[in-house]
Tab-separated table of C-alpha atoms (C1' of nucleotides) in Angstrom:
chain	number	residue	atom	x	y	z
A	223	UNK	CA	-217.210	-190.594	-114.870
A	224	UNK	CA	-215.233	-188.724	-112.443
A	225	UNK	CA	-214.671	-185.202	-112.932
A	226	UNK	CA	-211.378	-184.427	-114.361
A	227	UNK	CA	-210.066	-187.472	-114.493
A	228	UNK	CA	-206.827	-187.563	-116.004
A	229	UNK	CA	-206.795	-190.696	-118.475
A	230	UNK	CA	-204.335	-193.362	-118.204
A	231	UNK	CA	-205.811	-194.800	-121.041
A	232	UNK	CA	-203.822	-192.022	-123.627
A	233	UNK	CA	-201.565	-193.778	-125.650
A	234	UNK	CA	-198.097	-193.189	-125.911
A	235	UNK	CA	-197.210	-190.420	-127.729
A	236	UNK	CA	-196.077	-191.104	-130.909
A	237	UNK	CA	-194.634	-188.429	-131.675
A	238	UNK	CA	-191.740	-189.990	-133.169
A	239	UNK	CA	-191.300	-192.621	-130.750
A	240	UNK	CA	-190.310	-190.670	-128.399
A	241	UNK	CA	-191.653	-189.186	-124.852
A	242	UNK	CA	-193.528	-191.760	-123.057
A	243	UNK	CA	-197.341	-191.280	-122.309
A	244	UNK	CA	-199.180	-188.876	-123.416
A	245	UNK	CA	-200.108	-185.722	-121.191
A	246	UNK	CA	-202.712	-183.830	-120.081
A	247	UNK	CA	-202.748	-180.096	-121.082
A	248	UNK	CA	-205.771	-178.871	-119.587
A	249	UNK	CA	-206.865	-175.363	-120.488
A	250	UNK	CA	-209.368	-174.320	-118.097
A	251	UNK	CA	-209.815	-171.127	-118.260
A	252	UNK	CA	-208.912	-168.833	-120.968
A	253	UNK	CA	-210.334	-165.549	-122.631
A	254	UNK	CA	-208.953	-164.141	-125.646
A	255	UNK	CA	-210.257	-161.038	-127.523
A	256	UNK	CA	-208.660	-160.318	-130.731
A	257	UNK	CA	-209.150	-156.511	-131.969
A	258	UNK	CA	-207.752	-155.693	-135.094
A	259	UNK	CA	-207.945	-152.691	-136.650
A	260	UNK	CA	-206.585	-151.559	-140.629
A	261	UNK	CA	-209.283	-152.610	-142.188
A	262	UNK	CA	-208.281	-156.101	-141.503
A	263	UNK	CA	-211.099	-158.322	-140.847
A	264	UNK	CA	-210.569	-160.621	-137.321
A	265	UNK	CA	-211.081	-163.827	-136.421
A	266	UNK	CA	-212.024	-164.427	-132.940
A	267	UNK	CA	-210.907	-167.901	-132.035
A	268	UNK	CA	-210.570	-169.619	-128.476
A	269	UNK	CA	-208.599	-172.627	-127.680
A	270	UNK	CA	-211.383	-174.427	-125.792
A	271	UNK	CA	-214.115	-173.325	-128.393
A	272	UNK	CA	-212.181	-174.758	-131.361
A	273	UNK	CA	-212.245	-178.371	-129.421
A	274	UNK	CA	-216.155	-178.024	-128.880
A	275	UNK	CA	-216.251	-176.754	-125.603
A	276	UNK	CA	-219.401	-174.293	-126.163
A	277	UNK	CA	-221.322	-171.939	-124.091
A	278	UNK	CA	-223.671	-174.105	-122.834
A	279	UNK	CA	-220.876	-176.396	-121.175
A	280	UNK	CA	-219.858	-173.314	-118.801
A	281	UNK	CA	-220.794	-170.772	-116.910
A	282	UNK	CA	-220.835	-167.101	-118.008
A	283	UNK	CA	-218.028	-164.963	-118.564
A	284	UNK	CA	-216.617	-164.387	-115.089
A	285	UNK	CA	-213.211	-162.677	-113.820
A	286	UNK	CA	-212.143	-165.376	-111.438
A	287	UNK	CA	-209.291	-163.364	-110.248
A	288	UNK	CA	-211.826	-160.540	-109.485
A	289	UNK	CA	-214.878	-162.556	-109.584
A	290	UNK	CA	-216.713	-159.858	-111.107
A	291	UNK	CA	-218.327	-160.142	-115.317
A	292	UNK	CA	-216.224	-159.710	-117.926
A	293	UNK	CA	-217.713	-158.547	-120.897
A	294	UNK	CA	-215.610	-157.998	-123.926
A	295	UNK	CA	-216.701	-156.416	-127.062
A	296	UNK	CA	-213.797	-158.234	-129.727
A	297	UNK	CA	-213.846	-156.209	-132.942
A	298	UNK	CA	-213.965	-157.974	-135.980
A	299	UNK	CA	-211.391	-160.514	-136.301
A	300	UNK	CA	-208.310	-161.160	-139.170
A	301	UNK	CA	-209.934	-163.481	-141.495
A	302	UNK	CA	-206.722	-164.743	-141.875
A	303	UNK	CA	-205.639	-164.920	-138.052
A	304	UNK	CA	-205.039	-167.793	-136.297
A	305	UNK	CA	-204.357	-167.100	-132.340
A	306	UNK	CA	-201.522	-169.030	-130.912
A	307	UNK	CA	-201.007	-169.266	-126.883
A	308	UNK	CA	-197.451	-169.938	-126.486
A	309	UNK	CA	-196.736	-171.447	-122.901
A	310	UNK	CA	-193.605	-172.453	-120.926
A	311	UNK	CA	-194.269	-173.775	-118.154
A	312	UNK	CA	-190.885	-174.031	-116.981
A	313	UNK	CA	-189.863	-170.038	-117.614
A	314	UNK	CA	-193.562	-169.086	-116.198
A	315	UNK	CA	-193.844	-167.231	-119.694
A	316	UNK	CA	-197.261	-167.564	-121.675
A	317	UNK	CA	-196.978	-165.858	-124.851
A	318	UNK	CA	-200.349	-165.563	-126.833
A	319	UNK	CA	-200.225	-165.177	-130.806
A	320	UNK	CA	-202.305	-164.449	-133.491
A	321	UNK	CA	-200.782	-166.558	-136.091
A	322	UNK	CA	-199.241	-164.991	-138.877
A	323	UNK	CA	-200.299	-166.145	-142.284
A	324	UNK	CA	-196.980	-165.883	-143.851
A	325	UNK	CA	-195.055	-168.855	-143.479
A	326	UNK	CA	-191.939	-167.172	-143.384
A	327	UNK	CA	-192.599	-166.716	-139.444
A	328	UNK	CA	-192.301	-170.197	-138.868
A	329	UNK	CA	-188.521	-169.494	-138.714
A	330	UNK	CA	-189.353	-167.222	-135.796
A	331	UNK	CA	-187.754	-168.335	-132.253
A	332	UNK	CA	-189.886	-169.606	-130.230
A	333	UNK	CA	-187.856	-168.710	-127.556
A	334	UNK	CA	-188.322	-165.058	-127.788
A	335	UNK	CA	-191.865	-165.465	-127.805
A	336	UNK	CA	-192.496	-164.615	-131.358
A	337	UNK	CA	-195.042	-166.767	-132.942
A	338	UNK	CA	-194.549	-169.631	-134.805
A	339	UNK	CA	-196.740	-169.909	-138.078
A	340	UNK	CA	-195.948	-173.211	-138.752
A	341	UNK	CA	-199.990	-172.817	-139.828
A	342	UNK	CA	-200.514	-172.077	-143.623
A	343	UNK	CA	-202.554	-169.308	-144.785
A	344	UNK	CA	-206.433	-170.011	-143.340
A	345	UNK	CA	-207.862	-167.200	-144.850
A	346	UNK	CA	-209.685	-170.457	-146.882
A	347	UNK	CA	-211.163	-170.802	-143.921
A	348	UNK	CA	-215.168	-170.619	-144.878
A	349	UNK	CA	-216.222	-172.010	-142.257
A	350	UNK	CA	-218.376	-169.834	-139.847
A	351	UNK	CA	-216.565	-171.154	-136.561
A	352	UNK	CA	-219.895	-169.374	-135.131
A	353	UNK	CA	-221.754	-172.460	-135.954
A	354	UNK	CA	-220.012	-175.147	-134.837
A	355	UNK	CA	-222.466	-177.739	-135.742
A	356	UNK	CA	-221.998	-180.792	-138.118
A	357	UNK	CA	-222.156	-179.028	-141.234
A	358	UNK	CA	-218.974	-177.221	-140.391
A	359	UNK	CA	-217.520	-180.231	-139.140
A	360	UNK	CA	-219.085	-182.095	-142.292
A	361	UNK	CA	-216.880	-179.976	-144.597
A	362	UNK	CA	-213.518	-180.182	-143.707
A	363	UNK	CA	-211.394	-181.613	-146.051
A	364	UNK	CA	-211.198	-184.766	-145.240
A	365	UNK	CA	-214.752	-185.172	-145.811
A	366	UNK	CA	-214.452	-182.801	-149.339
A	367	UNK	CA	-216.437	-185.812	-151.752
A	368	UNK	CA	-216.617	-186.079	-155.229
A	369	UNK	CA	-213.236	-186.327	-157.357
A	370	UNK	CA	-212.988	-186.489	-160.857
A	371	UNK	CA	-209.080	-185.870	-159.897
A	372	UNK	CA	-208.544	-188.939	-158.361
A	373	UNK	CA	-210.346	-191.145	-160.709
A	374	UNK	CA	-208.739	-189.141	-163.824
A	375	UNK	CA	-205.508	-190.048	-162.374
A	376	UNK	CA	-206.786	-193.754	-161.981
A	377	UNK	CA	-207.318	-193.689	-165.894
A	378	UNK	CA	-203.705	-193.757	-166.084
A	379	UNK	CA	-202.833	-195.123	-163.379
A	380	UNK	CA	-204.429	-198.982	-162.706
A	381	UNK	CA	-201.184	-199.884	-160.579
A	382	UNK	CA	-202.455	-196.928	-158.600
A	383	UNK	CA	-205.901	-197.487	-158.637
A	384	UNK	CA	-205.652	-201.368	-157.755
A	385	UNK	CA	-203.514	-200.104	-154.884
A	386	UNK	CA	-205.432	-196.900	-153.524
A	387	UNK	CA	-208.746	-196.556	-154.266
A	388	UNK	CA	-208.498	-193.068	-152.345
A	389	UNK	CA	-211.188	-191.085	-151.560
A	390	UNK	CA	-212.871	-188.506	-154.412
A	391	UNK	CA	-211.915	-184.694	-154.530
A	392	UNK	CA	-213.489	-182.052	-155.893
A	393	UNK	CA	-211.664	-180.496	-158.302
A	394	UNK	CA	-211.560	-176.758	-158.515
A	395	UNK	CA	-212.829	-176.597	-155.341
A	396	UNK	CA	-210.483	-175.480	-152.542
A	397	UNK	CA	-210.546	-177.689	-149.007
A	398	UNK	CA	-212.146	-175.892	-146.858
A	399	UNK	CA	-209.599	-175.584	-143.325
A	400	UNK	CA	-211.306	-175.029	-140.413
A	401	UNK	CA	-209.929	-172.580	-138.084
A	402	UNK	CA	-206.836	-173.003	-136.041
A	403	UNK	CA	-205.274	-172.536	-132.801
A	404	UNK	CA	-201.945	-173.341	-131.928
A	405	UNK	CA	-200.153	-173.259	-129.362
A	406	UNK	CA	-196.983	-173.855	-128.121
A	407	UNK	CA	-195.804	-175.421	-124.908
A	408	UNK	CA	-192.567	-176.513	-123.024
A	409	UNK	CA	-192.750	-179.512	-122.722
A	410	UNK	CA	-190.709	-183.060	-122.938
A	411	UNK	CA	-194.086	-184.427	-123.509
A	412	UNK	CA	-195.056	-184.097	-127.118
A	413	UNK	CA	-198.987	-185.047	-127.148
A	414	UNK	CA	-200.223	-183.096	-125.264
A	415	UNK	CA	-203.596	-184.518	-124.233
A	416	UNK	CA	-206.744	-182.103	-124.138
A	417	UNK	CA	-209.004	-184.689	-122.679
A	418	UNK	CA	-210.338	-185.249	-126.011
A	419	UNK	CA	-209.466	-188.491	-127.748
A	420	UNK	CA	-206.926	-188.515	-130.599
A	421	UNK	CA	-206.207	-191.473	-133.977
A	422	UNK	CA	-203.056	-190.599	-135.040
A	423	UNK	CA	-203.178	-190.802	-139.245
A	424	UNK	CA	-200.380	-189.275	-140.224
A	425	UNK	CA	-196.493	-188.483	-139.521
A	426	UNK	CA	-194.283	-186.417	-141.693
A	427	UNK	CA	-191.226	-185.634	-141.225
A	428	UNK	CA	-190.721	-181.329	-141.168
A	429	UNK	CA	-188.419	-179.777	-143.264
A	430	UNK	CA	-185.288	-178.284	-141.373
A	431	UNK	CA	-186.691	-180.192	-138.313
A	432	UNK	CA	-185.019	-183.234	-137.284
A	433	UNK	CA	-188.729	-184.136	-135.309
A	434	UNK	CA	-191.511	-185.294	-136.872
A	435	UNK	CA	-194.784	-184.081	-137.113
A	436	UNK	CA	-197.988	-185.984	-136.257
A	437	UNK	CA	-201.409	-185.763	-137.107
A	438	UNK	CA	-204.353	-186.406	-134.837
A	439	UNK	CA	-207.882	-186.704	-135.675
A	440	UNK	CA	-210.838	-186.412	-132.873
A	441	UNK	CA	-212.047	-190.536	-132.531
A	442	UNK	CA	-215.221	-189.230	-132.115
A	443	UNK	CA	-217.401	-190.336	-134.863
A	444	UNK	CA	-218.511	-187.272	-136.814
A	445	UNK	CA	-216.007	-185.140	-135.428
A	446	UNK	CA	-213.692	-184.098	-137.936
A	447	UNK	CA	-211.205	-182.088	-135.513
A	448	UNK	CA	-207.631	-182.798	-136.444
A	449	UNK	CA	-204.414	-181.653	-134.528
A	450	UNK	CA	-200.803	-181.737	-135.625
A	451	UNK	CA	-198.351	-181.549	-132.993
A	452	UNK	CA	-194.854	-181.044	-133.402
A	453	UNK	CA	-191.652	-180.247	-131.553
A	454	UNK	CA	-189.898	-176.816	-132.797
A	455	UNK	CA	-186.610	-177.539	-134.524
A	456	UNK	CA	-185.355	-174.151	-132.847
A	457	UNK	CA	-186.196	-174.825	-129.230
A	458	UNK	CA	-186.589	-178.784	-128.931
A	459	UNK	CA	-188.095	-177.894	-125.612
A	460	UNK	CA	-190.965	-176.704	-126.873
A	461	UNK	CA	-193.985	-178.720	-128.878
A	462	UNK	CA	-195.969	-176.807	-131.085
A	463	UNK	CA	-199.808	-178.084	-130.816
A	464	UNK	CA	-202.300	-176.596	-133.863
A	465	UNK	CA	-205.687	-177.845	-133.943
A	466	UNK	CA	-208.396	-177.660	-136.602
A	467	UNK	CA	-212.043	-177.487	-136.106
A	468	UNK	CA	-214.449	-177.210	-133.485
A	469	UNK	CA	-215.514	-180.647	-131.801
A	470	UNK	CA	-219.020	-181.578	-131.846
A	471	UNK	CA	-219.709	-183.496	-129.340
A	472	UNK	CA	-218.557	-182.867	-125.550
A	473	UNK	CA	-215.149	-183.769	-123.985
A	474	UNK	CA	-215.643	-187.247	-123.346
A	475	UNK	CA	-213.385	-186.525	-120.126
A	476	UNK	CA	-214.792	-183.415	-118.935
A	477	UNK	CA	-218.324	-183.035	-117.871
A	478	UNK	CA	-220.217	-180.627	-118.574
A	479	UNK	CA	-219.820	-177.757	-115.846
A	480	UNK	CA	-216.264	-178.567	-115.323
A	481	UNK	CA	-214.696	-177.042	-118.682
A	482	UNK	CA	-212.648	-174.597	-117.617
A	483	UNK	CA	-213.541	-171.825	-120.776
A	484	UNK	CA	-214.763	-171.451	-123.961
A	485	UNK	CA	-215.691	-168.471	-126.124
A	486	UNK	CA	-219.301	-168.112	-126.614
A	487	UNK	CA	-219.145	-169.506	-130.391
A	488	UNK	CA	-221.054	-167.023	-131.267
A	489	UNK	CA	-218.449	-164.353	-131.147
A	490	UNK	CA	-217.316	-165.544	-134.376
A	491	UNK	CA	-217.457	-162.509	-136.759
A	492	UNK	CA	-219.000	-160.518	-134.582
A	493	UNK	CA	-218.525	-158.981	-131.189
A	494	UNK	CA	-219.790	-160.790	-128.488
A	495	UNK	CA	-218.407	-162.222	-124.661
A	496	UNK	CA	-215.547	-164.763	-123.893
A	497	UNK	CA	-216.803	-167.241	-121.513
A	498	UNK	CA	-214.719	-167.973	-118.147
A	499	UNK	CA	-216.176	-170.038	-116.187
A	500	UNK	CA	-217.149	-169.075	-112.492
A	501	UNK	CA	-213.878	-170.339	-110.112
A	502	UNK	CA	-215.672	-172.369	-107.938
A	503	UNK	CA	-216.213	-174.405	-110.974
A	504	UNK	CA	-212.734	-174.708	-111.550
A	505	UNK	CA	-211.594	-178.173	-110.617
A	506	UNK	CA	-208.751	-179.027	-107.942
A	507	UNK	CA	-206.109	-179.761	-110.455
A	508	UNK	CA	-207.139	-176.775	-112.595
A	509	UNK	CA	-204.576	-174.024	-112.201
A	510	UNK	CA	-205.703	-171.120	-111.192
A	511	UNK	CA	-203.440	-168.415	-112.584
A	512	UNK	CA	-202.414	-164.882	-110.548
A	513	UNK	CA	-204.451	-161.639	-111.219
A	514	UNK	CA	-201.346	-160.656	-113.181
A	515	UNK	CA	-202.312	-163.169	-116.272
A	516	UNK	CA	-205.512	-161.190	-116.511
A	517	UNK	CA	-204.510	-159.584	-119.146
A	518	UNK	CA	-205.795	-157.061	-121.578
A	519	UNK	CA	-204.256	-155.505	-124.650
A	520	UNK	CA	-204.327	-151.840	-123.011
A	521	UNK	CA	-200.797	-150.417	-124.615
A	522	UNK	CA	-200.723	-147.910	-126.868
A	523	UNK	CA	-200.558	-150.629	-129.840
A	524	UNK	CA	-203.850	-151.921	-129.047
A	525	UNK	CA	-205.355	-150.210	-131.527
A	526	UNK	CA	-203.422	-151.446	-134.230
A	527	UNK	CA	-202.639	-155.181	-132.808
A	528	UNK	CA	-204.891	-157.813	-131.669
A	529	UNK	CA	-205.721	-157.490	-128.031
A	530	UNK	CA	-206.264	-160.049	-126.147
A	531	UNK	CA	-208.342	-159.784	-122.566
A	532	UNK	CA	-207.098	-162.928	-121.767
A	533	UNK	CA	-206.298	-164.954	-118.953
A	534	UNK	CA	-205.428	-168.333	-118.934
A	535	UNK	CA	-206.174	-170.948	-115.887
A	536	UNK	CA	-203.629	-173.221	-117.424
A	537	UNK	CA	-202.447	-176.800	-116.478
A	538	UNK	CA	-200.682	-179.309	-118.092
A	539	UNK	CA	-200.867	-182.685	-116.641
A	540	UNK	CA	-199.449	-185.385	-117.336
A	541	UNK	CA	-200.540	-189.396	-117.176
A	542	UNK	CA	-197.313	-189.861	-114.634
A	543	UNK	CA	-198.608	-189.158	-111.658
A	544	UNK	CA	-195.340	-187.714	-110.393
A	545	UNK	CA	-195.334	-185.111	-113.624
A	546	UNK	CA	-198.723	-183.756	-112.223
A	547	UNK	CA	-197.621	-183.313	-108.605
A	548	UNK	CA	-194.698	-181.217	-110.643
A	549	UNK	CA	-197.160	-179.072	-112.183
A	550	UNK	CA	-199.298	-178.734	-109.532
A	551	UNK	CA	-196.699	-177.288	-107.456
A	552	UNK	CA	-195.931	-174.696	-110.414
A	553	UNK	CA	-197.134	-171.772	-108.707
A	554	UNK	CA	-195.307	-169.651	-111.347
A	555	UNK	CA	-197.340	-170.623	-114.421
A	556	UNK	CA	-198.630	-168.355	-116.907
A	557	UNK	CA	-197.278	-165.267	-114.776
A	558	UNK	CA	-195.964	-163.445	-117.457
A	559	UNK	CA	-197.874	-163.739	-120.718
A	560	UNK	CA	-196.637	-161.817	-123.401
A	561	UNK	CA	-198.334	-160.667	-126.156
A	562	UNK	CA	-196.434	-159.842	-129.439
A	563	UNK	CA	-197.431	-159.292	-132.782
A	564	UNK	CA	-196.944	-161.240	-135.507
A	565	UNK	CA	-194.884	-160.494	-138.424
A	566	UNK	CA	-197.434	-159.432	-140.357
A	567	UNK	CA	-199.181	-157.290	-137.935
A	568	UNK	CA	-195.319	-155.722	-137.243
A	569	UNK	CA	-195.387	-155.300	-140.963
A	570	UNK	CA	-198.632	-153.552	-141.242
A	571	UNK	CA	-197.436	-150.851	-138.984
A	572	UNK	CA	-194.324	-150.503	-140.284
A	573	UNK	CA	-196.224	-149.744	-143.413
A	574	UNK	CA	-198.311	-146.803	-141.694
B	72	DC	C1'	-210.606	-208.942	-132.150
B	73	DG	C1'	-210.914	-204.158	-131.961
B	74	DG	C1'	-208.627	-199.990	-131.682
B	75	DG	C1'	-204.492	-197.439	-132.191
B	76	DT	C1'	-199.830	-196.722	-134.419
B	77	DT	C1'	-196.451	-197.004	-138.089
B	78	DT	C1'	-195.057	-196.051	-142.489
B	79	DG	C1'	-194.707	-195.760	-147.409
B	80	DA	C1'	-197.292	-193.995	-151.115
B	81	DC	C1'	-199.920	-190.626	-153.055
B	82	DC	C1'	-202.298	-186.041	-153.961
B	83	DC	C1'	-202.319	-181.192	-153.921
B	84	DG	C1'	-200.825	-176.511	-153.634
B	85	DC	C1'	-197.297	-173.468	-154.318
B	86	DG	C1'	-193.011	-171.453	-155.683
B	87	DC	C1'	-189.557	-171.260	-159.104
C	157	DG	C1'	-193.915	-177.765	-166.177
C	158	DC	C1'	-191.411	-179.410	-162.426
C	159	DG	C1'	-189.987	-180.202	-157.853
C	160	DC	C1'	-190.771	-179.764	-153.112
C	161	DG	C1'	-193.185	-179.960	-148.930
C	162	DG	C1'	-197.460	-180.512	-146.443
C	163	DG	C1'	-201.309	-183.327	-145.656
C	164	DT	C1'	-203.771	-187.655	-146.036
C	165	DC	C1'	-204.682	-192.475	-146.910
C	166	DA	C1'	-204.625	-197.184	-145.834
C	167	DA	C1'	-202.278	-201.653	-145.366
C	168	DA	C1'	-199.558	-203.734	-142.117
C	169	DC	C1'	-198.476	-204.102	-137.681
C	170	DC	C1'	-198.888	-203.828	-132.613
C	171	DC	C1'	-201.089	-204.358	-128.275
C	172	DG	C1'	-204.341	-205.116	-124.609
DNA sequence: CGGGTTTGACCCGCGC
DNA sequence: GCGCGGGTCAAACCCG
C-alpha cells in the first residue's frame, strides 16, 4: 500500500445526504498537554492516540519546527475532560478545547472559538485510555452483555421481542464511554475521513439543529471506536467530529512510520511525553504547520487552565483531487490556534 | 453477493 | 412517573 494514500474508496458522506465524498482530515502531527490544576484530576487525551495510533507507530517526541525533543511533563488530567481541537481551515484559526462536561456549552459559538460540548459528561469514562488494548475496546458499550432489562421488557412486550431481539444490558451497570476527542473543523465536507474506515449505524436528528448527526463505528473487527460527526447548527460551516475509543489495530491507510503523532498512551493518568513524529517522516501532503502553532500554555492562566504544548501538522484532504490541491496550497493553516477555556474551567476561576 | 447506508423503532439516562 | 433527547439496533435498501 502506498504511503498516504488518500482513499477513493470512502463513501459518500452521509451525513444527511448531503456533501459529496467523504474527506480526508489527516492529523499528522499534534501534541497536546493538558495541565489542570484545583484539585481537578486530568485527562490527557490525543487525537491520533484515541484512533490507535500508538507509540510504537512513530517516532519520538520531536519539535519539527525546531527539530529538537520535546518532553512534556502533563499533570494529571480532568477525569472529566475531553480535549477538543477546533480548526478552520478557511480563517487559519485552530482553536484547541478541553471539552466541558456541562452540556450547557454546547450552545457556545463555535465561531468565537469557544468549545462546543456537544459531548456528555465522560467522567464514566473507566476506561484506562493508557491501555489501549482489547479489553478497553472490549467494554464499550456496545459490547456491555448481559440484560435482564431487555428481556424483562420482552416479558411484556412479544410484539417487541418478535421484532427486536436486541442485544442484553446489564442493568445497574453504567456503559462504560471511552474517552473522547472532538474536534471541530470548517468544512463543507461533513465526514471527515481519518484514514480509518467508518459503518455508519446510526443518524439522529439534533435538537435545535436542522443537520443531522451520524454515527460511525471503526469496520475493523474488534475495534469498537465510534465517531459522531455533525454540522453545528450555529455555524453550518463548521462539522463537529467526536470520536470514542482508541483503535486497536493500525490505520489500515497509514503505515506504520508515516503517522503523523500520537501521545505515548501511556501518558494516560500520569505524566509522561507527547509523541511528534520526526519531520522527515512527515509525508508530502502532510502539512507542516509554522513555528507559531507550536504552542504552549505559558500565560499567566496556565496554572489554572489546561495547557496545551501543542502543535498541530494539520491537513484535511479531501477524495476530490481538486479539494486537496486547495488545501495544499493553504499555507495559512493552523496559524493561529487559540486556546480557551471551557465553561467550566471559566467557572472554576470565577469561583476562586 | 457482500458491504455500506437509510431509517424507523427502541432503550436508557436525565431533567422536570 | 413522564417526557424528551441521545444513542443504538437491525431490517430494508442500495450499489459496485
Amino acid at each position: 500500500m502506498a504511503n498516504m494514500r488518500f482513499p477513493d474508496d470512502i463513501p459518500p458522506a452521509a451525513f444527511g445526504g448531503g456533501g459529496g465524498g467523504g474527506s480526508i482530515f489527516d492529523m499528522a502531527g499534534t501534541s497536546c498537554e493538558a495541565s489542570g490544576g484545583g484539585g481537578d484530576k486530568w485527562e490527557t487525551l490525543g487525537f491520533m492516540d484515541l484512533l490507535g495510533i500508538h507509540q510504537d507507530l512513530v517516532s519520538p517526541l520531536f519539535d519539527s519546527f525546531n527539530h529538537s525533543p520535546i518532553l512534556l511533563s502533563p499533570p494529571p488530567p480532568p477525569s472529566s475532560g475531553e480535549l477538543a481541537a477546533v480548526f478552520d481551515h478557511h480563517h487559519h484559526d485552530m482553536l484547541l478545547n478541553k471539552l466541558d462536561t456541562n452540556n450547557n456549552t454546547k450552545q457556545q459559538n463555535l465561531h468565537q472559538g469557544s468549545l462546543l460540548s456537544a459531548v456528555p459528561e465522560s467522567s464514566e469514562v473507566l476506561n484506562n485510555p493508557a491501555t489501549p488494548n482489547s479489553s478497553s475496546i472490549s467494554s464499550s458499550s456496545d459490547e456491555v452483555t448481559a440484560n435482564d432489562e431487555r428481556s424483562k421488557a420482552g416479558d411484556h412486550d412479544d410484539e417487541y421481542r418478535t421484532k427486536k431481539p436486541l442485544k442484553p444490558k446489564k442493568k445497574n451497570q453504567k456503559i462504560q464511554r471511552q474517552p473522547r476527542f472532538a474536534f471541530i473543523t470548517k468544512s463543507e465536507i461533513d465526514h471527515l475521513d481519518d484514514g480509518y474506515r467508518w459503518r455508519k449505524y446510526g443518524q439522529k436528528a439534533v435538537k435545535n439543529s436542522p443537520y443531522p448527526r451520524s454515527y460511525y463505528r471503526c469496520t475493523t473487527v474488534g475495534c469498537g471506536v465510534k465517531k459522531r460527526v455533525e454540522r453545528s447548527s450555529d455555524d453550518p460551516t463548521t462539522v463537529v467530529t467526536t470520536y470514542e475509543g482508541q483503535h486497536s489495530h493500525p490505520c489500515p491507510i497509514m503505515p506504520r512510520g508515516t503517522i503523523g503523532f500520537a501521545i505515548d498512551s501511556s501518558s494516560f493518568g500520569s505524566p509522561s511525553s507527547f509523541i511528534v513524529p520526526q519531520p522527515q517522516q512527515l509525508q508530502p501532503f502532510v502539512y507542516t504547520s509554522p513555528p507559531s502553532l507550536n504552542i504552549t500554555a505559558t500565560s499567566s492562566n496556565s496554572n489554572h487552565h489546561p495547557s496545551f504544548n501543542a502543535f498541530f501538522q494539520y491537513k484535511p484532504r479531501f477524495n476530490d483531487q481538486n479539494s486537496s490541491a486547495l488545501a495544499l496550497g493553504d499555507h495559512g493553516l493552523l496559524q493561529d490556534i487559540v486556546l480557551t477555556p471551557t465553561r467550566r474551567e471559566a467557572r472554576e476561576e470565577e469561583d476562586q
